[in-house]
mmCIF file with all atom_site columns, C-alpha atoms in Angstrom:
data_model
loop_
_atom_site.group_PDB
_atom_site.id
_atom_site.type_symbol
_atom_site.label_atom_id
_atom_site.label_alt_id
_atom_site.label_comp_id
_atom_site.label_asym_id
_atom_site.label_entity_id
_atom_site.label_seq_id
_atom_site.pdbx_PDB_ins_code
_atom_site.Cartn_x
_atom_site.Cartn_y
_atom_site.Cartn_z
_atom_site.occupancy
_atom_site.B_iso_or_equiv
_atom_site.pdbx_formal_charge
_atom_site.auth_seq_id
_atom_site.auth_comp_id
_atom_site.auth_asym_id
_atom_site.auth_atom_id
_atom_site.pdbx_PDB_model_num
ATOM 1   C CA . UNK A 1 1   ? 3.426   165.903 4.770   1.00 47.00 ? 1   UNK A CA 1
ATOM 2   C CA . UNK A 1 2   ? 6.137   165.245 7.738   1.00 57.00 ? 2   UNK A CA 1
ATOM 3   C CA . UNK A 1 3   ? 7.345   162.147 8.468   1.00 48.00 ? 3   UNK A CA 1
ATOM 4   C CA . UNK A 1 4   ? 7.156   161.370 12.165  1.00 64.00 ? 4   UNK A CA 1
ATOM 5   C CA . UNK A 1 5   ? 8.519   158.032 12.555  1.00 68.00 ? 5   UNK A CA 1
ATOM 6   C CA . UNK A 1 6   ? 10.871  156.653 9.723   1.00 56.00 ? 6   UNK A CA 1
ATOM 7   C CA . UNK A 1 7   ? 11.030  152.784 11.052  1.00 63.00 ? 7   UNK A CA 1
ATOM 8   C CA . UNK A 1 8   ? 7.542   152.177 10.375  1.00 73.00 ? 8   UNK A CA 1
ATOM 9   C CA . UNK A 1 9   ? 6.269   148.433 9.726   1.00 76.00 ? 9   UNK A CA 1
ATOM 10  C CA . UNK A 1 10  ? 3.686   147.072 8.100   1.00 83.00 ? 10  UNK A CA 1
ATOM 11  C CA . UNK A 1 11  ? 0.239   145.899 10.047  1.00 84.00 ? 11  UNK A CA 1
ATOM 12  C CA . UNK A 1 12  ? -2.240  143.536 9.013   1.00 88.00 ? 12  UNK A CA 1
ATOM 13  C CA . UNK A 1 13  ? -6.072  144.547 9.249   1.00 88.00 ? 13  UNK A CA 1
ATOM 14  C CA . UNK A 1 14  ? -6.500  143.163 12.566  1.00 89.00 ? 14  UNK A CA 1
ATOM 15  C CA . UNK A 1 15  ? -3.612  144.870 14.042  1.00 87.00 ? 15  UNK A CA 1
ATOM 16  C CA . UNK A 1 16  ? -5.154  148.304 12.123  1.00 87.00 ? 16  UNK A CA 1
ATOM 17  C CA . UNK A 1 17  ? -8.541  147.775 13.565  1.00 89.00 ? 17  UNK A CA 1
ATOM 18  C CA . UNK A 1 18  ? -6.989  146.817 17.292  1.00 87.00 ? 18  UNK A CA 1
ATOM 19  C CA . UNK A 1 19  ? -4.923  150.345 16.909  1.00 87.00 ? 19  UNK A CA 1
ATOM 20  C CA . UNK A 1 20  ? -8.124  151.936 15.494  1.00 88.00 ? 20  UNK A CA 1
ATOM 21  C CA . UNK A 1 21  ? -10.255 150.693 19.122  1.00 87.00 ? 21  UNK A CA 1
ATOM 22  C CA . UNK A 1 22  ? -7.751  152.234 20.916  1.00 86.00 ? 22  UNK A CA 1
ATOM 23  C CA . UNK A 1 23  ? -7.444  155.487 19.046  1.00 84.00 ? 23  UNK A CA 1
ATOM 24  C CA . UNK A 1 24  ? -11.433 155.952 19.533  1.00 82.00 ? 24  UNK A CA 1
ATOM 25  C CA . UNK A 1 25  ? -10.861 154.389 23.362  1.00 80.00 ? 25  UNK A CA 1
ATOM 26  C CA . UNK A 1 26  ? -8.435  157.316 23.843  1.00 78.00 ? 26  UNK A CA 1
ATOM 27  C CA . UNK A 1 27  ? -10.694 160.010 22.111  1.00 71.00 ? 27  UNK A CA 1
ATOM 28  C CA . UNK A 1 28  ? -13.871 159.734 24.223  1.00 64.00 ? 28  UNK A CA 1
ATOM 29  C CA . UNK A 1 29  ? -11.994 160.953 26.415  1.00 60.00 ? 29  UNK A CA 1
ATOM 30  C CA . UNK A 1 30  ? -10.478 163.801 24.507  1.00 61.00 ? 30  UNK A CA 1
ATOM 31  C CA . UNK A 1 31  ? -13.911 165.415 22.735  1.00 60.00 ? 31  UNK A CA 1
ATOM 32  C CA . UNK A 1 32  ? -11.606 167.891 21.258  1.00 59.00 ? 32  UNK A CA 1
ATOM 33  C CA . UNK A 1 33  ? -10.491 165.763 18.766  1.00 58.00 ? 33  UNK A CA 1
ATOM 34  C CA . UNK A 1 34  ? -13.467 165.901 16.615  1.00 72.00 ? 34  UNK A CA 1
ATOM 35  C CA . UNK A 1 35  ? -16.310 164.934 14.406  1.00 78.00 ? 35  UNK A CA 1
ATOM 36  C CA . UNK A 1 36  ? -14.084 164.034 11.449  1.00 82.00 ? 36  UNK A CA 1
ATOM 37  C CA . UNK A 1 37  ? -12.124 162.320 13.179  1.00 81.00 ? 37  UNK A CA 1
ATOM 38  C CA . UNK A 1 38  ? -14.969 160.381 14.882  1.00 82.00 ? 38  UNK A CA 1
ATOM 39  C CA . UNK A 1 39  ? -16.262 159.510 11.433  1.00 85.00 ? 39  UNK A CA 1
ATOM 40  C CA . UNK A 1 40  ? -12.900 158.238 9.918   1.00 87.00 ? 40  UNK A CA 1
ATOM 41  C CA . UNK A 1 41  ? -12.651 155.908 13.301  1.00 88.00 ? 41  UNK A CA 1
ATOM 42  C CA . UNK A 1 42  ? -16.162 154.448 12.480  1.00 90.00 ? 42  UNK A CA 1
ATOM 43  C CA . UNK A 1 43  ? -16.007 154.019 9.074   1.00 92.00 ? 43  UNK A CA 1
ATOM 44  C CA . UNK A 1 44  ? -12.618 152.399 8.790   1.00 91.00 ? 44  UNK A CA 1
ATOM 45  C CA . UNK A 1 45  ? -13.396 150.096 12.033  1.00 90.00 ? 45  UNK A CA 1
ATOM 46  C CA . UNK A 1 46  ? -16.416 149.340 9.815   1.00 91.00 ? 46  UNK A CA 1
ATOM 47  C CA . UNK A 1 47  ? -14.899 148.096 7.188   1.00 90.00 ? 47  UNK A CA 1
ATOM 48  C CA . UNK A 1 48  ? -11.773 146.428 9.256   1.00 89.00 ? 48  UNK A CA 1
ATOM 49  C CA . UNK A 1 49  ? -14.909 144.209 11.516  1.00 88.00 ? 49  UNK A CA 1
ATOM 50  C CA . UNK A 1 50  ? -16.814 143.033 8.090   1.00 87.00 ? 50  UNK A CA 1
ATOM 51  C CA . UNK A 1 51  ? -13.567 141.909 6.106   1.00 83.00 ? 51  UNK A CA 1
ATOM 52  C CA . UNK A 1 52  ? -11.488 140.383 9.245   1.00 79.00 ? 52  UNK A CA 1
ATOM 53  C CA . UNK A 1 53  ? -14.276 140.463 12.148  1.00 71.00 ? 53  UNK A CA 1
ATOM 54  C CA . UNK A 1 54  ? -13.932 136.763 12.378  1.00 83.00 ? 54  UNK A CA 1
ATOM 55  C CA . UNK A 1 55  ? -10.207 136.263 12.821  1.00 86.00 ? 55  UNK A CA 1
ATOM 56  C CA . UNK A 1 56  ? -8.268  136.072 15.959  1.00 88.00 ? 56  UNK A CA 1
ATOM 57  C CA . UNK A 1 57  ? -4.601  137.203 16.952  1.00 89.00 ? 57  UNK A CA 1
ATOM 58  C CA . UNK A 1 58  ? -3.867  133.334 17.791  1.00 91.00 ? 58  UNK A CA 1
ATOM 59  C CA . UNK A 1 59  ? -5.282  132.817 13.556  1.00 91.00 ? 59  UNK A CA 1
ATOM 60  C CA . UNK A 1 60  ? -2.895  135.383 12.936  1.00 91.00 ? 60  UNK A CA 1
ATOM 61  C CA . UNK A 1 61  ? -0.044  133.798 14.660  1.00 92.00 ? 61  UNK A CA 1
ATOM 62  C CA . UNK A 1 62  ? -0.994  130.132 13.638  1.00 94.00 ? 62  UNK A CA 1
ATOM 63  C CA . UNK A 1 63  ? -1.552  130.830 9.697   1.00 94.00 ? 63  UNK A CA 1
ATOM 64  C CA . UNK A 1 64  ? 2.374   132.860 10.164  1.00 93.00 ? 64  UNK A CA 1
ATOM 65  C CA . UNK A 1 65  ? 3.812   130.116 11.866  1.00 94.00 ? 65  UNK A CA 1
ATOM 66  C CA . UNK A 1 66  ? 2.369   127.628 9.381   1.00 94.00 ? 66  UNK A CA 1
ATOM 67  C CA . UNK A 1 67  ? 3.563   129.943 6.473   1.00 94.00 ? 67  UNK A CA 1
ATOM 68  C CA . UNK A 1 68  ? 7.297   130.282 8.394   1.00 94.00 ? 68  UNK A CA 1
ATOM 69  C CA . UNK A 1 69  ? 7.388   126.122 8.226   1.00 93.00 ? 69  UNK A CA 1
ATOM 70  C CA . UNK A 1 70  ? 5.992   126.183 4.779   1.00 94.00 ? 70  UNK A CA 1
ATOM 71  C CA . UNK A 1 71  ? 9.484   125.226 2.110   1.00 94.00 ? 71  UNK A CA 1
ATOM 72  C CA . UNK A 1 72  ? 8.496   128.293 -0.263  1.00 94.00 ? 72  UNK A CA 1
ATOM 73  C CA . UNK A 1 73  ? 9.718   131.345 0.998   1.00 95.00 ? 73  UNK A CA 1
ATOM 74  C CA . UNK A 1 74  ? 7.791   133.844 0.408   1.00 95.00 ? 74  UNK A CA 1
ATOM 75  C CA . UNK A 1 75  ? 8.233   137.698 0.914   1.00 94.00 ? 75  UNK A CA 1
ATOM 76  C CA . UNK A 1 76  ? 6.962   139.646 4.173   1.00 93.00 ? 76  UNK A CA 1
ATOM 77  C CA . UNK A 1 77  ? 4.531   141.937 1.406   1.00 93.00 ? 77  UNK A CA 1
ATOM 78  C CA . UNK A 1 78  ? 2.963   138.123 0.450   1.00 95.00 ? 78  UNK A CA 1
ATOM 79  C CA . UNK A 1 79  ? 2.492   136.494 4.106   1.00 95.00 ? 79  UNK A CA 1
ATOM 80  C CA . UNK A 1 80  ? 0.611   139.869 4.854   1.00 94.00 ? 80  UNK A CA 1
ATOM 81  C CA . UNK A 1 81  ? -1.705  139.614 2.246   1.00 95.00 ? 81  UNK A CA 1
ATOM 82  C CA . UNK A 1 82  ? -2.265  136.346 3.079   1.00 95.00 ? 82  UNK A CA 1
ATOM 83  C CA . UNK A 1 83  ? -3.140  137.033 6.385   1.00 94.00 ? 83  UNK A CA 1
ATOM 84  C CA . UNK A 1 84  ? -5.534  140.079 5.264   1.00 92.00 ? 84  UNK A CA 1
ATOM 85  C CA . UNK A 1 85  ? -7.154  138.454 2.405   1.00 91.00 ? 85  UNK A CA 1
ATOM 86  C CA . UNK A 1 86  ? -6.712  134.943 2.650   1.00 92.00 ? 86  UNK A CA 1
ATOM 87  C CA . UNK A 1 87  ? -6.809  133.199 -0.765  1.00 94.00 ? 87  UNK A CA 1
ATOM 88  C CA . UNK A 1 88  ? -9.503  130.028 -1.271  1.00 93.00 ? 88  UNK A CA 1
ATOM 89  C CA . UNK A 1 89  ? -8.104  128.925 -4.459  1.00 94.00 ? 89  UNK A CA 1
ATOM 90  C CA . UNK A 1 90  ? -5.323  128.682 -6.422  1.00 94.00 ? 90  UNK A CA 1
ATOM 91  C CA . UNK A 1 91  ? -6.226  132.099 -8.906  1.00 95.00 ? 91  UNK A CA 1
ATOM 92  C CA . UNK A 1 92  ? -6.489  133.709 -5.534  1.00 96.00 ? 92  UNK A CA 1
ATOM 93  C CA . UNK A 1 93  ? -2.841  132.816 -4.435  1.00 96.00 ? 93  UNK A CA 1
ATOM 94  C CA . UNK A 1 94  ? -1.624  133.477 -7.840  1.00 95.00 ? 94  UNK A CA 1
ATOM 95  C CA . UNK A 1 95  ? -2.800  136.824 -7.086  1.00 96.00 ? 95  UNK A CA 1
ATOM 96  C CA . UNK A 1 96  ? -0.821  137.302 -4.043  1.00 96.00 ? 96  UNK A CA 1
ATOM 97  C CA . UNK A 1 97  ? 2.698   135.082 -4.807  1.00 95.00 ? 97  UNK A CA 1
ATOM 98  C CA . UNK A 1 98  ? 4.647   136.708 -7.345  1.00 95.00 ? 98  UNK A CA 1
ATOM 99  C CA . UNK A 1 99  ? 5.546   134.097 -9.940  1.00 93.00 ? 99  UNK A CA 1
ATOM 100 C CA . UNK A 1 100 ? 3.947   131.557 -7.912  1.00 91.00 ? 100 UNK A CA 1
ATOM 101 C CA . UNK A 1 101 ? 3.688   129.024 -10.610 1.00 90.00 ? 101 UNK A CA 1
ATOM 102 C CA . UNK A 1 102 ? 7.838   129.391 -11.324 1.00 94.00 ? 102 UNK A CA 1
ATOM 103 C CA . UNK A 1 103 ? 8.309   129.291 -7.901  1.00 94.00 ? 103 UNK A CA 1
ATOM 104 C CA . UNK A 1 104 ? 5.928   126.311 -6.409  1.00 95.00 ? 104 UNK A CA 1
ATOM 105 C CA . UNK A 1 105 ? 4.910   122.805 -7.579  1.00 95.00 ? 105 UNK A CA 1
ATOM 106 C CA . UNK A 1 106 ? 1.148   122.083 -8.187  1.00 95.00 ? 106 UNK A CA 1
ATOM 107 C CA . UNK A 1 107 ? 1.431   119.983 -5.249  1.00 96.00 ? 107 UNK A CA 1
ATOM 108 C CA . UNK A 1 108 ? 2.541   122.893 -3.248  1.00 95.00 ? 108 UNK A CA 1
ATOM 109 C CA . UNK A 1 109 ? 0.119   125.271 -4.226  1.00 96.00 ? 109 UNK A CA 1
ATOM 110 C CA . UNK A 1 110 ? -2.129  122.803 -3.069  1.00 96.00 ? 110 UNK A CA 1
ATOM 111 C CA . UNK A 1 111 ? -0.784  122.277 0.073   1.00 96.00 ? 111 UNK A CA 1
ATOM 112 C CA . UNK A 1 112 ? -0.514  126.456 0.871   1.00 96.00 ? 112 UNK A CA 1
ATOM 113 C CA . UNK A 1 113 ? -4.187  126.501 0.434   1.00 96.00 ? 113 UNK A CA 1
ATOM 114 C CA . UNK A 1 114 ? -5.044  123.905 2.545   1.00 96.00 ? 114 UNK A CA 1
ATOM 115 C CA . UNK A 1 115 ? -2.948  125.176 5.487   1.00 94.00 ? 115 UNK A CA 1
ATOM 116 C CA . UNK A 1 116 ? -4.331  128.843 4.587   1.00 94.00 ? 116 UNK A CA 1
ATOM 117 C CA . UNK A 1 117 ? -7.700  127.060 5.299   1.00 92.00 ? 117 UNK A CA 1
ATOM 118 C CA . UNK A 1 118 ? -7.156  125.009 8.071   1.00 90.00 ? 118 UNK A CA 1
ATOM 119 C CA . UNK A 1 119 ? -5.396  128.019 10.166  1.00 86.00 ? 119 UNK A CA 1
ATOM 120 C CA . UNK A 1 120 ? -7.919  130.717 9.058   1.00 73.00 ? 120 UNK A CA 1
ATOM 121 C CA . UNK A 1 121 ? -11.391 131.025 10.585  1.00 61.00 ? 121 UNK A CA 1
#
């Protein structure tokens, strides 16, 4: 395997599935790209629609900005996970935040998960 591009960033699903509409905009165009390929753009758009088909670049901006203002820091790795798979309860965010309970009050658990749902859809 090659690497093509070494300054690579992370995406969150909705940025994958936006790339992944414009990959299969650009090969309708191009038929000689493929049945596989075809099949790996439906499937994966498939799954990207069901698990963030509700959310919105301006969620995605709102839930980081909330998480930016938020006194925890937490990592780039744990906002993105947040954003992909936001957590309902606190086992859920214990999930995502490394050491969560050394590094956050009860009160500010609380108060993560109740901006994570009031900025998600």
């Amino acid at each position: 395997m090659e690497v093509k591009q070494t300054e690579v960033a992370a995406l969150c699903n909705l940025e994958v599935l936006n790339l992944l509409n414009e990959i299969k905009d650009m090969s309708v165009n191009n038929s000689s790209t493929g049945k596989q390929l075809a099949t790996i753009l439906y499937e994966a758009s498939q799954h990207l629609q069901n698990s963030c088909g509700s959310q919105t670049p301006s969620d995605v901006r709102n839930l980081l900005g909330a998480l930016l203002s938020f006194p925890v820091k937490l990592t780039h790795n744990e906002k993105l996970m947040i954003v992909n798979t936001p957590p309902k309860t606190s086992l859920e965010l214990s999930l995502i935040v490394h050491n969560y309970d050394e590094r956050m009050t009860e009160e500010q658990i609380e108060e993560l998960i109740e901006i994570i749902n009031n900025t998600s859809s």
